[in-house]
PDB file of C-alpha atoms and ligand atoms in Angstrom:
ATOM      1  CA  MET A   1      -8.770 -13.635   5.548  1.00 92.00           C
ATOM      2  CA  LYS A   2      -6.973 -13.415   8.848  1.00 96.00           C
ATOM      3  CA  VAL A   3      -7.398 -10.424  11.168  1.00 97.00           C
ATOM      4  CA  VAL A   4      -4.626  -9.620  13.636  1.00 97.00           C
ATOM      5  CA  GLU A   5      -5.760  -7.211  16.332  1.00 97.00           C
ATOM      6  CA  VAL A   6      -3.092  -4.932  17.766  1.00 98.00           C
ATOM      7  CA  GLU A   7      -3.164  -2.163  20.331  1.00 98.00           C
ATOM      8  CA  ASN A   8      -2.074   0.833  18.318  1.00 98.00           C
ATOM      9  CA  TYR A   9      -0.277   2.237  15.275  1.00 98.00           C
ATOM     10  CA  ASP A  10       3.129   1.461  16.731  1.00 98.00           C
ATOM     11  CA  GLU A  11       2.305  -2.180  17.304  1.00 98.00           C
ATOM     12  CA  MET A  12       0.753  -2.463  13.840  1.00 98.00           C
ATOM     13  CA  SER A  13       3.959  -1.088  12.328  1.00 98.00           C
ATOM     14  CA  LYS A  14       6.095  -3.553  14.277  1.00 98.00           C
ATOM     15  CA  VAL A  15       3.975  -6.549  13.229  1.00 98.00           C
ATOM     16  CA  ALA A  16       4.093  -5.441   9.582  1.00 98.00           C
ATOM     17  CA  ALA A  17       7.854  -4.870   9.647  1.00 98.00           C
ATOM     18  CA  LYS A  18       8.420  -8.268  11.278  1.00 98.00           C
ATOM     19  CA  THR A  19       6.398  -9.980   8.542  1.00 98.00           C
ATOM     20  CA  ILE A  20       8.421  -8.229   5.828  1.00 98.00           C
ATOM     21  CA  ILE A  21      11.774  -8.966   7.491  1.00 98.00           C
ATOM     22  CA  GLU A  22      10.900 -12.653   7.920  1.00 98.00           C
ATOM     23  CA  LYS A  23       9.959 -12.851   4.245  1.00 97.00           C
ATOM     24  CA  ILE A  24      13.260 -11.286   3.167  1.00 97.00           C
ATOM     25  CA  LYS A  25      15.211 -13.672   5.365  1.00 96.00           C
ATOM     26  CA  GLN A  26      13.282 -16.757   4.222  1.00 93.00           C
ATOM     27  CA  GLU A  27      13.419 -16.242   0.472  1.00 91.00           C
ATOM     28  CA  GLN A  28      15.995 -15.113  -2.049  1.00 87.00           C
ATOM     29  CA  ASN A  29      15.004 -12.370  -4.516  1.00 94.00           C
ATOM     30  CA  VAL A  30      11.812 -11.297  -2.796  1.00 98.00           C
ATOM     31  CA  VAL A  31       9.523  -8.899  -4.663  1.00 98.00           C
ATOM     32  CA  LEU A  32       7.803  -6.517  -2.281  1.00 98.00           C
ATOM     33  CA  GLY A  33       4.755  -4.506  -3.303  1.00 98.00           C
ATOM     34  CA  LEU A  34       4.857  -1.230  -1.410  1.00 98.00           C
ATOM     35  CA  ALA A  35       2.320   1.405  -0.455  1.00 98.00           C
ATOM     36  CA  THR A  36       2.642   5.051   0.490  1.00 98.00           C
ATOM     37  CA  GLY A  37       0.470   7.411   2.558  1.00 96.00           C
ATOM     38  CA  GLY A  38       0.417   7.790   6.317  1.00 97.00           C
ATOM     39  CA  THR A  39      -0.269   4.169   7.215  1.00 98.00           C
ATOM     40  CA  PRO A  40       3.061   2.510   6.266  1.00 98.00           C
ATOM     41  CA  VAL A  41       5.366   5.294   7.524  1.00 98.00           C
ATOM     42  CA  GLY A  42       5.820   3.527  10.880  1.00 98.00           C
ATOM     43  CA  THR A  43       6.479   0.204   9.147  1.00 99.00           C
ATOM     44  CA  TYR A  44       9.244   1.741   7.050  1.00 99.00           C
ATOM     45  CA  LYS A  45      10.675   3.337  10.196  1.00 98.00           C
ATOM     46  CA  GLN A  46      10.826  -0.090  11.826  1.00 98.00           C
ATOM     47  CA  LEU A  47      12.533  -1.571   8.738  1.00 98.00           C
ATOM     48  CA  VAL A  48      15.174   1.151   8.922  1.00 98.00           C
ATOM     49  CA  ILE A  49      15.707   0.561  12.670  1.00 98.00           C
ATOM     50  CA  ASP A  50      16.079  -3.164  11.997  1.00 98.00           C
ATOM     51  CA  TYR A  51      18.498  -2.487   9.145  1.00 98.00           C
ATOM     52  CA  LYS A  52      20.677  -0.355  11.408  1.00 98.00           C
ATOM     53  CA  GLU A  53      20.595  -2.886  14.230  1.00 98.00           C
ATOM     54  CA  HIS A  54      20.732  -6.194  12.354  1.00 97.00           C
ATOM     55  CA  MET A  55      21.886  -5.308   8.833  1.00 95.00           C
ATOM     56  CA  THR A  56      19.040  -7.240   7.199  1.00 97.00           C
ATOM     57  CA  SER A  57      20.130  -7.083   3.569  1.00 97.00           C
ATOM     58  CA  TYR A  58      17.935  -5.763   0.758  1.00 98.00           C
ATOM     59  CA  LYS A  59      20.540  -6.438  -1.930  1.00 97.00           C
ATOM     60  CA  ASN A  60      18.369  -9.082  -3.600  1.00 97.00           C
ATOM     61  CA  VAL A  61      15.022  -7.439  -2.899  1.00 98.00           C
ATOM     62  CA  HIS A  62      12.968  -5.815  -5.654  1.00 98.00           C
ATOM     63  CA  THR A  63      10.139  -3.411  -4.956  1.00 98.00           C
ATOM     64  CA  VAL A  64       7.154  -2.266  -6.983  1.00 98.00           C
ATOM     65  CA  ASN A  65       5.017   0.552  -5.671  1.00 98.00           C
ATOM     66  CA  LEU A  66       1.275   0.692  -6.019  1.00 98.00           C
ATOM     67  CA  ASP A  67       0.907   4.133  -7.472  1.00 98.00           C
ATOM     68  CA  GLU A  68       2.167   7.580  -8.366  1.00 98.00           C
ATOM     69  CA  TYR A  69       0.530  10.946  -9.027  1.00 98.00           C
ATOM     70  CA  ILE A  70       0.492  12.076 -12.632  1.00 98.00           C
ATOM     71  CA  GLY A  71       2.307  15.346 -13.270  1.00 97.00           C
ATOM     72  CA  LEU A  72       4.754  15.234 -10.369  1.00 97.00           C
ATOM     73  CA  LYS A  73       8.477  14.949 -10.947  1.00 96.00           C
ATOM     74  CA  GLU A  74      10.236  12.308  -8.860  1.00 95.00           C
ATOM     75  CA  THR A  75      12.174  15.145  -7.202  1.00 96.00           C
ATOM     76  CA  ASP A  76       8.937  16.763  -6.043  1.00 97.00           C
ATOM     77  CA  PRO A  77       8.626  16.237  -2.261  1.00 97.00           C
ATOM     78  CA  THR A  78       4.960  15.325  -2.662  1.00 97.00           C
ATOM     79  CA  SER A  79       5.651  12.568  -5.214  1.00 98.00           C
ATOM     80  CA  TYR A  80       5.599   8.973  -4.054  1.00 98.00           C
ATOM     81  CA  ALA A  81       9.030   8.430  -5.621  1.00 98.00           C
ATOM     82  CA  TYR A  82      10.380  11.062  -3.231  1.00 98.00           C
ATOM     83  CA  TYR A  83       8.397   9.621  -0.301  1.00 98.00           C
ATOM     84  CA  MET A  84       9.902   6.161  -0.820  1.00 98.00           C
ATOM     85  CA  LYS A  85      13.451   7.510  -0.850  1.00 98.00           C
ATOM     86  CA  GLU A  86      12.797   9.638   2.235  1.00 98.00           C
ATOM     87  CA  HIS A  87      11.108   6.936   4.278  1.00 98.00           C
ATOM     88  CA  LEU A  88      12.965   3.824   3.184  1.00 98.00           C
ATOM     89  CA  PHE A  89      15.238   3.526   0.164  1.00 98.00           C
ATOM     90  CA  ASN A  90      17.854   6.076   1.277  1.00 98.00           C
ATOM     91  CA  ASP A  91      18.323   4.271   4.581  1.00 98.00           C
ATOM     92  CA  ILE A  92      18.684   0.623   3.542  1.00 98.00           C
ATOM     93  CA  ASN A  93      21.041  -1.141   1.119  1.00 98.00           C
ATOM     94  CA  ILE A  94      18.525  -1.721  -1.658  1.00 98.00           C
ATOM     95  CA  PRO A  95      20.036  -1.085  -5.116  1.00 98.00           C
ATOM     96  CA  ILE A  96      18.002   1.821  -6.462  1.00 97.00           C
ATOM     97  CA  VAL A  97      17.684  -0.013  -9.833  1.00 98.00           C
ATOM     98  CA  ASN A  98      15.690  -2.670  -7.987  1.00 98.00           C
ATOM     99  CA  THR A  99      13.041  -0.135  -6.923  1.00 98.00           C
ATOM    100  CA  HIS A 100      10.141   0.573  -9.249  1.00 98.00           C
ATOM    101  CA  ILE A 101       7.387   3.165  -9.162  1.00 98.00           C
ATOM    102  CA  PRO A 102       5.180   4.161 -12.104  1.00 98.00           C
ATOM    103  CA  SER A 103       6.477   7.417 -13.554  1.00 97.00           C
ATOM    104  CA  GLY A 104       4.246  10.424 -12.993  1.00 94.00           C
ATOM    105  CA  GLU A 105       6.234  12.215 -15.681  1.00 96.00           C
ATOM    106  CA  ALA A 106       5.575   9.725 -18.474  1.00 95.00           C
ATOM    107  CA  VAL A 107       4.490  11.391 -21.712  1.00 94.00           C
ATOM    108  CA  ASP A 108       2.761   8.241 -22.934  1.00 97.00           C
ATOM    109  CA  THR A 109       0.918   7.156 -19.802  1.00 97.00           C
ATOM    110  CA  GLY A 110      -0.772   4.228 -21.547  1.00 96.00           C
ATOM    111  CA  LYS A 111       2.610   2.797 -22.489  1.00 97.00           C
ATOM    112  CA  GLU A 112       3.895   3.417 -18.957  1.00 98.00           C
ATOM    113  CA  CYS A 113       0.990   1.375 -17.541  1.00 98.00           C
ATOM    114  CA  GLU A 114       1.538  -1.503 -19.962  1.00 98.00           C
ATOM    115  CA  GLU A 115       5.249  -1.566 -19.232  1.00 98.00           C
ATOM    116  CA  TYR A 116       4.592  -1.574 -15.495  1.00 98.00           C
ATOM    117  CA  GLU A 117       2.425  -4.700 -15.801  1.00 98.00           C
ATOM    118  CA  THR A 118       5.121  -6.374 -17.915  1.00 98.00           C
ATOM    119  CA  LEU A 119       7.761  -5.401 -15.371  1.00 98.00           C
ATOM    120  CA  ILE A 120       5.821  -6.965 -12.486  1.00 98.00           C
ATOM    121  CA  ASP A 121       5.380 -10.170 -14.500  1.00 98.00           C
ATOM    122  CA  SER A 122       9.059 -10.232 -15.498  1.00 98.00           C
ATOM    123  CA  LEU A 123      10.006 -10.043 -11.818  1.00 98.00           C
ATOM    124  CA  GLY A 124       7.889 -13.156 -11.254  1.00 97.00           C
ATOM    125  CA  GLY A 125       5.015 -11.287  -9.575  1.00 98.00           C
ATOM    126  CA  VAL A 126       4.735  -9.740  -6.129  1.00 98.00           C
ATOM    127  CA  ASP A 127       5.547 -12.031  -3.203  1.00 98.00           C
ATOM    128  CA  LEU A 128       4.256  -9.760  -0.454  1.00 98.00           C
ATOM    129  CA  GLN A 129       2.052  -6.748  -1.093  1.00 98.00           C
ATOM    130  CA  LEU A 130       1.627  -4.096   1.574  1.00 98.00           C
ATOM    131  CA  LEU A 131      -1.672  -2.213   1.390  1.00 98.00           C
ATOM    132  CA  GLY A 132      -3.413   0.653   3.108  1.00 98.00           C
ATOM    133  CA  ILE A 133      -7.090   1.401   2.594  1.00 98.00           C
ATOM    134  CA  GLY A 134      -8.911   4.613   1.741  1.00 96.00           C
ATOM    135  CA  GLU A 135     -11.917   5.699   3.781  1.00 96.00           C
ATOM    136  CA  ASN A 136     -14.010   4.950   0.699  1.00 95.00           C
ATOM    137  CA  GLY A 137     -12.556   1.441   0.411  1.00 97.00           C
ATOM    138  CA  HIS A 138      -9.992   2.131  -2.293  1.00 97.00           C
ATOM    139  CA  ILE A 139      -6.861   0.011  -2.560  1.00 98.00           C
ATOM    140  CA  GLY A 140      -4.012   1.463  -4.566  1.00 98.00           C
ATOM    141  CA  PHE A 141      -5.839   4.363  -6.160  1.00 97.00           C
ATOM    142  CA  ASN A 142      -8.636   2.127  -7.384  1.00 97.00           C
ATOM    143  CA  GLU A 143     -11.673   4.146  -6.409  1.00 96.00           C
ATOM    144  CA  PRO A 144     -15.200   2.737  -5.841  1.00 97.00           C
ATOM    145  CA  GLY A 145     -16.653   1.457  -9.097  1.00 97.00           C
ATOM    146  CA  THR A 146     -13.312   0.295 -10.534  1.00 97.00           C
ATOM    147  CA  SER A 147     -13.557  -3.069 -12.288  1.00 98.00           C
ATOM    148  CA  PHE A 148     -12.166  -5.995 -10.322  1.00 98.00           C
ATOM    149  CA  HIS A 149     -10.475  -6.976 -13.617  1.00 98.00           C
ATOM    150  CA  SER A 150      -8.566  -3.699 -13.907  1.00 98.00           C
ATOM    151  CA  LYS A 151      -4.851  -3.680 -14.662  1.00 98.00           C
ATOM    152  CA  THR A 152      -2.359  -0.870 -14.105  1.00 98.00           C
ATOM    153  CA  SER A 153      -3.995   2.235 -15.533  1.00 98.00           C
ATOM    154  CA  VAL A 154      -4.531   5.965 -15.306  1.00 97.00           C
ATOM    155  CA  VAL A 155      -7.140   6.669 -12.657  1.00 97.00           C
ATOM    156  CA  LYS A 156      -9.079   9.768 -11.664  1.00 96.00           C
ATOM    157  CA  LEU A 157      -8.853  10.500  -7.957  1.00 96.00           C
ATOM    158  CA  SER A 158     -12.126  10.961  -6.126  1.00 93.00           C
ATOM    159  CA  ASP A 159     -12.841  14.195  -4.259  1.00 95.00           C
ATOM    160  CA  THR A 160     -12.644  12.391  -0.909  1.00 93.00           C
ATOM    161  CA  THR A 161      -9.222  10.941  -1.751  1.00 94.00           C
ATOM    162  CA  ARG A 162      -7.869  14.295  -2.947  1.00 97.00           C
ATOM    163  CA  LYS A 163      -9.223  15.936   0.212  1.00 95.00           C
ATOM    164  CA  ALA A 164      -7.717  13.256   2.482  1.00 94.00           C
ATOM    165  CA  ASN A 165      -4.327  13.617   0.752  1.00 95.00           C
ATOM    166  CA  SER A 166      -4.386  17.426   0.667  1.00 97.00           C
ATOM    167  CA  ILE A 167      -2.670  17.474   4.071  1.00 95.00           C
ATOM    168  CA  TYR A 168       0.555  16.642   2.226  1.00 96.00           C
ATOM    169  CA  PHE A 169       0.148  19.572  -0.205  1.00 97.00           C
ATOM    170  CA  ASN A 170      -0.298  23.327   0.062  1.00 95.00           C
ATOM    171  CA  GLY A 171      -4.051  23.072  -0.326  1.00 95.00           C
ATOM    172  CA  LEU A 172      -6.540  20.992  -2.297  1.00 97.00           C
ATOM    173  CA  GLU A 173      -5.857  22.721  -5.651  1.00 96.00           C
ATOM    174  CA  GLU A 174      -2.319  21.356  -5.615  1.00 96.00           C
ATOM    175  CA  VAL A 175      -3.368  17.724  -5.264  1.00 97.00           C
ATOM    176  CA  PRO A 176      -3.101  16.060  -8.687  1.00 98.00           C
ATOM    177  CA  THR A 177      -6.385  14.933 -10.198  1.00 97.00           C
ATOM    178  CA  HIS A 178      -5.014  11.710 -11.706  1.00 98.00           C
ATOM    179  CA  ALA A 179      -2.592   8.946 -10.843  1.00 98.00           C
ATOM    180  CA  ILE A 180      -1.187   5.753 -12.292  1.00 98.00           C
ATOM    181  CA  SER A 181      -2.229   2.843 -10.128  1.00 98.00           C
ATOM    182  CA  MET A 182      -1.733  -0.884 -10.174  1.00 98.00           C
ATOM    183  CA  GLY A 183      -5.109  -2.369 -11.036  1.00 98.00           C
ATOM    184  CA  ILE A 184      -7.209  -4.528  -8.763  1.00 98.00           C
ATOM    185  CA  SER A 185      -6.411  -7.677 -10.760  1.00 98.00           C
ATOM    186  CA  THR A 186      -2.716  -6.731 -10.549  1.00 98.00           C
ATOM    187  CA  ILE A 187      -2.929  -6.464  -6.764  1.00 98.00           C
ATOM    188  CA  LEU A 188      -4.825  -9.752  -6.516  1.00 98.00           C
ATOM    189  CA  LYS A 189      -2.038 -11.588  -8.355  1.00 98.00           C
ATOM    190  CA  SER A 190       0.251 -10.996  -5.326  1.00 98.00           C
ATOM    191  CA  LYS A 191       1.043 -14.211  -3.497  1.00 98.00           C
ATOM    192  CA  GLN A 192       0.526 -12.675  -0.060  1.00 98.00           C
ATOM    193  CA  ILE A 193      -1.180  -9.448   1.020  1.00 98.00           C
ATOM    194  CA  LEU A 194      -0.778  -7.487   4.240  1.00 98.00           C
ATOM    195  CA  LEU A 195      -3.447  -4.838   4.756  1.00 98.00           C
ATOM    196  CA  LEU A 196      -2.703  -2.280   7.458  1.00 99.00           C
ATOM    197  CA  VAL A 197      -5.541  -0.368   9.086  1.00 98.00           C
ATOM    198  CA  SER A 198      -5.135   2.165  11.858  1.00 98.00           C
ATOM    199  CA  GLY A 199      -7.225   4.798  13.586  1.00 98.00           C
ATOM    200  CA  LYS A 200     -10.886   5.755  14.125  1.00 98.00           C
ATOM    201  CA  ARG A 201     -11.017   7.292  10.642  1.00 97.00           C
ATOM    202  CA  LYS A 202     -10.793   3.782   9.171  1.00 98.00           C
ATOM    203  CA  ALA A 203     -13.218   2.058  11.586  1.00 98.00           C
ATOM    204  CA  GLU A 204     -16.243   2.330   9.317  1.00 98.00           C
ATOM    205  CA  VAL A 205     -14.541   1.109   6.156  1.00 98.00           C
ATOM    206  CA  LEU A 206     -12.983  -1.807   8.025  1.00 98.00           C
ATOM    207  CA  TYR A 207     -16.395  -2.813   9.362  1.00 97.00           C
ATOM    208  CA  ARG A 208     -17.834  -2.527   5.843  1.00 98.00           C
ATOM    209  CA  LEU A 209     -14.985  -4.588   4.400  1.00 97.00           C
ATOM    210  CA  LEU A 210     -15.658  -7.397   6.849  1.00 96.00           C
ATOM    211  CA  THR A 211     -19.442  -7.403   6.600  1.00 96.00           C
ATOM    212  CA  GLU A 212     -20.693  -6.128   3.247  1.00 97.00           C
ATOM    213  CA  ASP A 213     -21.038  -8.071   0.015  1.00 97.00           C
ATOM    214  CA  ILE A 214     -18.062  -8.271  -2.308  1.00 98.00           C
ATOM    215  CA  LYS A 215     -18.746  -5.505  -4.807  1.00 98.00           C
ATOM    216  CA  GLU A 216     -16.929  -3.041  -7.027  1.00 98.00           C
ATOM    217  CA  GLU A 217     -18.429  -0.168  -5.031  1.00 98.00           C
ATOM    218  CA  LEU A 218     -16.162  -1.306  -2.182  1.00 98.00           C
ATOM    219  CA  PRO A 219     -12.875  -2.150  -3.948  1.00 98.00           C
ATOM    220  CA  ALA A 220     -11.160  -3.675  -0.895  1.00 98.00           C
ATOM    221  CA  SER A 221     -14.000  -6.196  -0.504  1.00 98.00           C
ATOM    222  CA  ILE A 222     -12.425  -8.321  -3.270  1.00 98.00           C
ATOM    223  CA  LEU A 223      -9.568  -9.103  -0.887  1.00 98.00           C
ATOM    224  CA  ARG A 224     -11.945 -11.551   0.805  1.00 97.00           C
ATOM    225  CA  LYS A 225     -11.545 -13.794  -2.246  1.00 97.00           C
ATOM    226  CA  HIS A 226      -7.736 -13.825  -2.056  1.00 98.00           C
ATOM    227  CA  PRO A 227      -6.300 -16.960  -0.382  1.00 98.00           C
ATOM    228  CA  ASN A 228      -3.573 -15.221   1.626  1.00 98.00           C
ATOM    229  CA  VAL A 229      -4.599 -11.894   3.157  1.00 98.00           C
ATOM    230  CA  THR A 230      -3.764 -10.745   6.650  1.00 98.00           C
ATOM    231  CA  ILE A 231      -5.292  -7.580   8.033  1.00 98.00           C
ATOM    232  CA  VAL A 232      -3.323  -5.979  10.841  1.00 98.00           C
ATOM    233  CA  ALA A 233      -5.677  -3.515  12.527  1.00 98.00           C
ATOM    234  CA  ASP A 234      -5.450  -1.515  15.726  1.00 98.00           C
ATOM    235  CA  PHE A 235      -8.116  -1.116  18.415  1.00 98.00           C
ATOM    236  CA  GLU A 236      -9.360   2.193  17.036  1.00 98.00           C
ATOM    237  CA  ALA A 237      -9.745   0.797  13.538  1.00 98.00           C
ATOM    238  CA  LEU A 238     -11.574  -2.208  15.004  1.00 97.00           C
ATOM    239  CA  SER A 239     -13.777  -0.096  17.281  1.00 97.00           C
ATOM    240  CA  ILE A 240     -17.004  -0.570  15.278  1.00 97.00           C
ATOM    241  CA  VAL A 241     -16.249  -4.257  14.628  1.00 96.00           C
ATOM    242  CA  ASN A 242     -15.830  -4.812  18.367  1.00 94.00           C
ATOM    243  CA  GLU A 243     -18.803  -2.612  19.289  1.00 92.00           C
ATOM    244  CA  LYS A 244     -21.041  -4.751  17.071  1.00 90.00           C
ATOM    245  CA  GLN A 245     -19.407  -7.862  18.510  1.00 84.00           C
ATOM    246  CA  LEU A 246     -18.539  -9.220  15.091  1.00 79.00           C
ATOM    247  CA  VAL A 247     -16.796 -12.554  15.479  1.00 77.00           C
ATOM    248  CA  LEU A 248     -13.491 -12.554  13.611  1.00 75.00           C
ATOM    249  CA  SER A 249     -11.989 -15.748  12.253  1.00 66.00           C
TER     250      SER A 249
HETATM  251  C1  F6R B 301      -0.945   4.523  -1.244  1.00 65.60           C
HETATM  252  C2  F6R B 301      -2.219   3.954  -1.667  1.00 65.60           C
HETATM  253  C3  F6R B 301      -3.496   4.283  -0.986  1.00 65.60           C
HETATM  254  C4  F6R B 301      -3.386   4.467   0.522  1.00 65.60           C
HETATM  255  C5  F6R B 301      -4.728   4.886   1.111  1.00 65.60           C
HETATM  256  C6  F6R B 301      -4.638   5.126   2.608  1.00 65.60           C
HETATM  257  O1  F6R B 301       0.107   4.029  -2.050  1.00 65.60           O
HETATM  258  O2  F6R B 301      -2.239   3.244  -2.600  1.00 65.60           O
HETATM  259  O3  F6R B 301      -4.427   3.273  -1.266  1.00 65.60           O
HETATM  260  O4  F6R B 301      -2.944   3.267   1.099  1.00 65.60           O
HETATM  261  O5  F6R B 301      -5.162   6.043   0.492  1.00 65.60           O
HETATM  262  O6  F6R B 301      -3.852   6.257   2.826  1.00 65.60           O
HETATM  263  P1  F6R B 301      -3.372   6.635   4.305  1.00 65.60           P
HETATM  264  O7  F6R B 301      -2.438   5.571   4.730  1.00 65.60           O
HETATM  265  O8  F6R B 301      -2.667   7.959   4.135  1.00 65.60           O
HETATM  266  O9  F6R B 301      -4.593   6.713   5.145  1.00 65.60           O
END
């Protein structure tokens, strides 16, 4: 696991965008795994700036998102489908049929999960997966205690996750209680993973990720077993790591 230390959120976003752009330029038909939340907003902004300046083409790119809230229509401004259009898809030349997000409106959620796994496999798997991390160590919406063998499934959101995400809703009651999330084994099948970590709020979980045992109570810890993970973290996120003078490889 490689750790790239950057000064701040802006720099983290630029490094992440550069990695994605290089991947798209190097390979035909890239499959990107995408995340939502506050962390990747700056990365998507940089991709849009690059698109406007250099016309990097997304015509042959496919995307699969990590997760979606159950019960939200894709036209709902708080859905991740809406978020992706707002922050990225509307501003680049990706064919919308190439973009995939689990449906929060699915009547048969079990079937939706199975089909999502099949879809990822039929695309040949994820080439580059972008990840954020929850303060409790979740990746995707795989909360502490989730099996490392989990596949795409319906997950119950923890109170801390719902509280953290309530800033995007009109209060905690409006935050959905469940989501569909790629499983941990699904995420681990990605060929390359880029984990973005920014801000003081994430300093403790980043320190835990780098120092604690690999265990299901800390979902992100399994990333240490993946052969190609890069963490891009800013000074604030690395503040405890640096305070304790942990030596990074
Ligand atoms: C989002 C996702 C989550 C977030 C995590 C961090 O698609 O799967 O794991 O990456 O909750 O969220 P932010 O970036 O808002 O701190």
